[in-house]
PDB file of C-alpha atoms in Angstrom:
ATOM      1  CA  MET A 188       3.665   1.286  13.949  1.00 45.00           C
ATOM      2  CA  HIS A 189       3.959  -2.439  13.274  1.00 53.00           C
ATOM      3  CA  ASP A 190       1.928  -2.170  10.049  1.00 67.00           C
ATOM      4  CA  GLU A 191       4.106   0.688   8.780  1.00 64.00           C
ATOM      5  CA  LEU A 192       7.262  -1.289   9.504  1.00 62.00           C
ATOM      6  CA  GLU A 193       5.747  -4.360   7.847  1.00 67.00           C
ATOM      7  CA  GLN A 194       4.971  -2.304   4.723  1.00 65.00           C
ATOM      8  CA  ARG A 195       8.420  -0.729   4.597  1.00 68.00           C
ATOM      9  CA  ASP A 196      10.089  -4.097   5.033  1.00 70.00           C
ATOM     10  CA  ALA A 197       7.934  -5.725   2.348  1.00 68.00           C
ATOM     11  CA  ALA A 198       8.514  -2.777  -0.002  1.00 69.00           C
ATOM     12  CA  LYS A 199      12.276  -3.080   0.541  1.00 70.00           C
ATOM     13  CA  GLN A 200      12.123  -6.802  -0.184  1.00 68.00           C
ATOM     14  CA  VAL A 201      10.040  -6.323  -3.334  1.00 66.00           C
ATOM     15  CA  ARG A 202      12.291  -3.466  -4.448  1.00 66.00           C
ATOM     16  CA  GLY A 203      15.432  -5.514  -3.781  1.00 68.00           C
ATOM     17  CA  PHE A 204      14.011  -8.389  -5.794  1.00 61.00           C
ATOM     18  CA  GLY A 205      13.144  -5.968  -8.615  1.00 62.00           C
ATOM     19  CA  GLU A 206      16.709  -4.685  -8.657  1.00 64.00           C
ATOM     20  CA  ARG A 207      18.152  -8.203  -8.694  1.00 59.00           C
ATOM     21  CA  ILE A 208      16.102  -9.218 -11.731  1.00 51.00           C
ATOM     22  CA  GLY A 209      16.789  -5.932 -13.539  1.00 56.00           C
ATOM     23  CA  TYR A 210      13.212  -4.638 -13.335  1.00 53.00           C
ATOM     24  CA  LEU A 211      14.272  -1.715 -11.156  1.00 54.00           C
ATOM     25  CA  GLU A 212      17.495   0.155 -11.753  1.00 51.00           C
ATOM     26  CA  PRO A 213      18.962   0.973  -8.327  1.00 49.00           C
ATOM     27  CA  SER A 214      20.876   4.047  -9.434  1.00 47.00           C
ATOM     28  CA  LYS A 215      17.999   5.685 -11.305  1.00 45.00           C
ATOM     29  CA  LYS A 216      15.074   4.523  -9.155  1.00 46.00           C
ATOM     30  CA  LYS A 217      13.042   3.976 -12.308  1.00 47.00           C
ATOM     31  CA  SER A 218      11.303   0.968 -13.769  1.00 47.00           C
ATOM     32  CA  SER A 219      12.959  -0.692 -16.737  1.00 38.00           C
ATOM     33  CA  ALA A 220      11.274  -3.066 -19.187  1.00 34.00           C
ATOM     34  CA  GLY A 221       8.944  -5.615 -17.631  1.00 42.00           C
ATOM     35  CA  GLY A 222       5.673  -5.656 -15.782  1.00 56.00           C
ATOM     36  CA  VAL A 223       4.706  -4.930 -12.224  1.00 58.00           C
ATOM     37  CA  ILE A 224       2.728  -8.187 -12.210  1.00 57.00           C
ATOM     38  CA  ALA A 225       5.928 -10.110 -12.919  1.00 59.00           C
ATOM     39  CA  LEU A 226       7.640  -8.183 -10.128  1.00 63.00           C
ATOM     40  CA  VAL A 227       4.900  -9.038  -7.638  1.00 63.00           C
ATOM     41  CA  LEU A 228       4.690 -12.692  -8.657  1.00 62.00           C
ATOM     42  CA  GLY A 229       8.455 -13.035  -8.560  1.00 63.00           C
ATOM     43  CA  ALA A 230       8.676 -11.357  -5.184  1.00 63.00           C
ATOM     44  CA  VAL A 231       6.000 -13.631  -3.760  1.00 64.00           C
ATOM     45  CA  ALA A 232       7.903 -16.679  -4.957  1.00 60.00           C
ATOM     46  CA  ALA A 233      11.479 -15.525  -4.329  1.00 57.00           C
ATOM     47  CA  VAL A 234      11.146 -13.399  -1.216  1.00 57.00           C
ATOM     48  CA  GLY A 235       8.159 -15.151   0.332  1.00 58.00           C
ATOM     49  CA  VAL A 236       6.293 -12.021   1.414  1.00 60.00           C
ATOM     50  CA  GLY A 237       2.845 -13.353   0.518  1.00 72.00           C
ATOM     51  CA  TRP A 238       0.468 -12.200  -2.189  1.00 79.00           C
ATOM     52  CA  LEU A 239      -1.529  -9.619  -0.192  1.00 83.00           C
ATOM     53  CA  VAL A 240       1.586  -8.179   1.412  1.00 82.00           C
ATOM     54  CA  ALA A 241       3.278  -7.948  -2.010  1.00 81.00           C
ATOM     55  CA  GLN A 242       0.272  -6.182  -3.548  1.00 84.00           C
ATOM     56  CA  THR A 243       0.211  -3.722  -0.666  1.00 87.00           C
ATOM     57  CA  ALA A 244       3.976  -3.258  -0.891  1.00 83.00           C
ATOM     58  CA  VAL A 245       3.708  -2.348  -4.579  1.00 83.00           C
ATOM     59  CA  GLY A 246       1.006   0.170  -3.652  1.00 88.00           C
ATOM     60  CA  TYR A 247       3.278   1.547  -0.943  1.00 86.00           C
ATOM     61  CA  MET A 248       6.137   1.798  -3.450  1.00 83.00           C
ATOM     62  CA  HIS A 249       3.935   3.815  -5.816  1.00 86.00           C
ATOM     63  CA  ALA A 250       2.624   6.033  -2.997  1.00 90.00           C
ATOM     64  CA  HIS A 251       6.129   6.819  -1.731  1.00 84.00           C
ATOM     65  CA  GLY A 252       8.080   6.939  -4.989  1.00 83.00           C
ATOM     66  CA  LEU A 253      10.177   3.837  -4.344  1.00 76.00           C
ATOM     67  CA  GLY A 254      11.387   2.517  -7.689  1.00 70.00           C
ATOM     68  CA  GLY A 255       9.915   5.379  -9.695  1.00 74.00           C
ATOM     69  CA  PRO A 256       7.951   8.583  -9.370  1.00 82.00           C
ATOM     70  CA  VAL A 257       5.071   8.893  -6.904  1.00 89.00           C
ATOM     71  CA  ASN A 258       1.901   7.598  -8.563  1.00 90.00           C
ATOM     72  CA  ASP A 259      -1.011   7.824  -6.149  1.00 95.00           C
ATOM     73  CA  ALA A 260      -3.605   6.548  -8.639  1.00 95.00           C
ATOM     74  CA  GLU A 261      -1.541   3.405  -9.201  1.00 90.00           C
ATOM     75  CA  ALA A 262      -1.039   3.023  -5.441  1.00 92.00           C
ATOM     76  CA  VAL A 263      -4.806   3.083  -4.952  1.00 95.00           C
ATOM     77  CA  GLN A 264      -5.251   0.350  -7.567  1.00 93.00           C
ATOM     78  CA  TRP A 265      -2.763  -1.927  -5.816  1.00 89.00           C
ATOM     79  CA  TYR A 266      -4.218  -1.219  -2.379  1.00 93.00           C
ATOM     80  CA  LEU A 267      -7.679  -2.052  -3.742  1.00 94.00           C
ATOM     81  CA  LYS A 268      -6.477  -5.470  -4.926  1.00 90.00           C
ATOM     82  CA  ALA A 269      -5.398  -6.436  -1.420  1.00 91.00           C
ATOM     83  CA  ALA A 270      -8.173  -4.567   0.411  1.00 94.00           C
ATOM     84  CA  ALA A 271     -10.830  -6.410  -1.586  1.00 93.00           C
ATOM     85  CA  GLN A 272      -9.395  -9.597  -0.070  1.00 91.00           C
ATOM     86  CA  ALA A 273      -9.789  -8.177   3.461  1.00 93.00           C
ATOM     87  CA  TYR A 274      -6.125  -7.295   4.031  1.00 92.00           C
ATOM     88  CA  ARG A 275      -6.355  -4.791   6.898  1.00 94.00           C
ATOM     89  CA  VAL A 276      -3.157  -2.873   6.077  1.00 92.00           C
ATOM     90  CA  ALA A 277      -4.328  -2.161   2.511  1.00 94.00           C
ATOM     91  CA  GLN A 278      -7.772  -1.192   3.827  1.00 96.00           C
ATOM     92  CA  HIS A 279      -6.191   1.269   6.231  1.00 95.00           C
ATOM     93  CA  ASN A 280      -3.997   2.709   3.467  1.00 95.00           C
ATOM     94  CA  LEU A 281      -7.071   3.198   1.282  1.00 96.00           C
ATOM     95  CA  GLY A 282      -8.720   5.070   4.126  1.00 97.00           C
ATOM     96  CA  HIS A 283      -5.790   7.485   4.123  1.00 96.00           C
ATOM     97  CA  MET A 284      -5.907   7.870   0.335  1.00 97.00           C
ATOM     98  CA  TYR A 285      -9.619   8.705   0.385  1.00 98.00           C
ATOM     99  CA  GLU A 286      -9.298  10.983   3.406  1.00 98.00           C
ATOM    100  CA  SER A 287      -6.508  13.003   1.814  1.00 98.00           C
ATOM    101  CA  GLY A 288      -7.688  12.787  -1.803  1.00 98.00           C
ATOM    102  CA  ARG A 289      -4.466  11.152  -2.989  1.00 98.00           C
ATOM    103  CA  GLY A 290      -5.054   9.177  -6.177  1.00 97.00           C
ATOM    104  CA  VAL A 291      -8.822   9.440  -5.760  1.00 98.00           C
ATOM    105  CA  GLU A 292     -11.329  12.181  -5.216  1.00 98.00           C
ATOM    106  CA  LYS A 293     -11.436  13.131  -1.540  1.00 98.00           C
ATOM    107  CA  ASP A 294     -14.300  11.162   0.008  1.00 97.00           C
ATOM    108  CA  LEU A 295     -14.618  11.083   3.784  1.00 97.00           C
ATOM    109  CA  GLU A 296     -17.433   8.512   3.670  1.00 97.00           C
ATOM    110  CA  ALA A 297     -15.222   6.135   1.678  1.00 97.00           C
ATOM    111  CA  ALA A 298     -12.373   6.824   4.112  1.00 97.00           C
ATOM    112  CA  LEU A 299     -14.639   5.901   7.015  1.00 97.00           C
ATOM    113  CA  LEU A 300     -15.735   2.732   5.211  1.00 96.00           C
ATOM    114  CA  TRP A 301     -12.149   1.564   4.720  1.00 96.00           C
ATOM    115  CA  TYR A 302     -11.122   2.544   8.251  1.00 96.00           C
ATOM    116  CA  ARG A 303     -14.108   0.556   9.618  1.00 96.00           C
ATOM    117  CA  ALA A 304     -13.158  -2.489   7.562  1.00 96.00           C
ATOM    118  CA  ALA A 305      -9.535  -2.335   8.741  1.00 95.00           C
ATOM    119  CA  ALA A 306     -10.559  -1.687  12.358  1.00 96.00           C
ATOM    120  CA  ALA A 307     -12.867  -4.714  12.215  1.00 96.00           C
ATOM    121  CA  GLY A 308      -9.753  -6.686  11.243  1.00 92.00           C
ATOM    122  CA  LYS A 309      -8.064  -5.494  14.447  1.00 93.00           C
ATOM    123  CA  ASN A 310      -5.927  -2.751  12.841  1.00 90.00           C
ATOM    124  CA  THR A 311      -5.351  -0.418  15.797  1.00 93.00           C
ATOM    125  CA  HIS A 312      -4.182   2.482  13.619  1.00 93.00           C
ATOM    126  CA  ALA A 313      -7.375   2.254  11.587  1.00 94.00           C
ATOM    127  CA  ALA A 314      -9.424   2.246  14.803  1.00 95.00           C
ATOM    128  CA  GLU A 315      -7.647   5.438  15.888  1.00 96.00           C
ATOM    129  CA  ASP A 316      -8.203   7.066  12.490  1.00 96.00           C
ATOM    130  CA  LEU A 317     -11.845   5.972  12.542  1.00 95.00           C
ATOM    131  CA  GLN A 318     -12.340   7.551  15.951  1.00 96.00           C
ATOM    132  CA  ARG A 319     -10.550  10.737  14.886  1.00 96.00           C
ATOM    133  CA  LEU A 320     -12.475  11.136  11.630  1.00 95.00           C
ATOM    134  CA  SER A 321     -15.824  10.235  13.205  1.00 94.00           C
ATOM    135  CA  ALA A 322     -15.321  12.966  15.805  1.00 93.00           C
ATOM    136  CA  LYS A 323     -15.148  15.670  13.123  1.00 81.00           C
TER     137      LYS A 323
END
């Protein structure tokens, strides 16, 4: 639960920063002119969420339609950026994306790989998902 709350909080902070700088329009929940990279870099500097957390938060925003339409493929790309740097929350999220086939082709072996990586980083939710998926 802590990881989910951490993601939601970071996503809210990144989104709030995006609204303040005019990148995200609060009333329309759509992106205006600008780049997501600028949003992430600005959020890291202004909000202080940290680079890996910000990357994962942008993935979370894409996966849940915060600031625009749901875009699972884009969410996967942002999760991969943080997961490649051993961020356990992003690794766990990738496990879910591969297990469900959201944004990527469904691949249970890849899901297990990401769950293992996150569980090795002491992510208890990933350990539970690893156990559940391994039992199938």
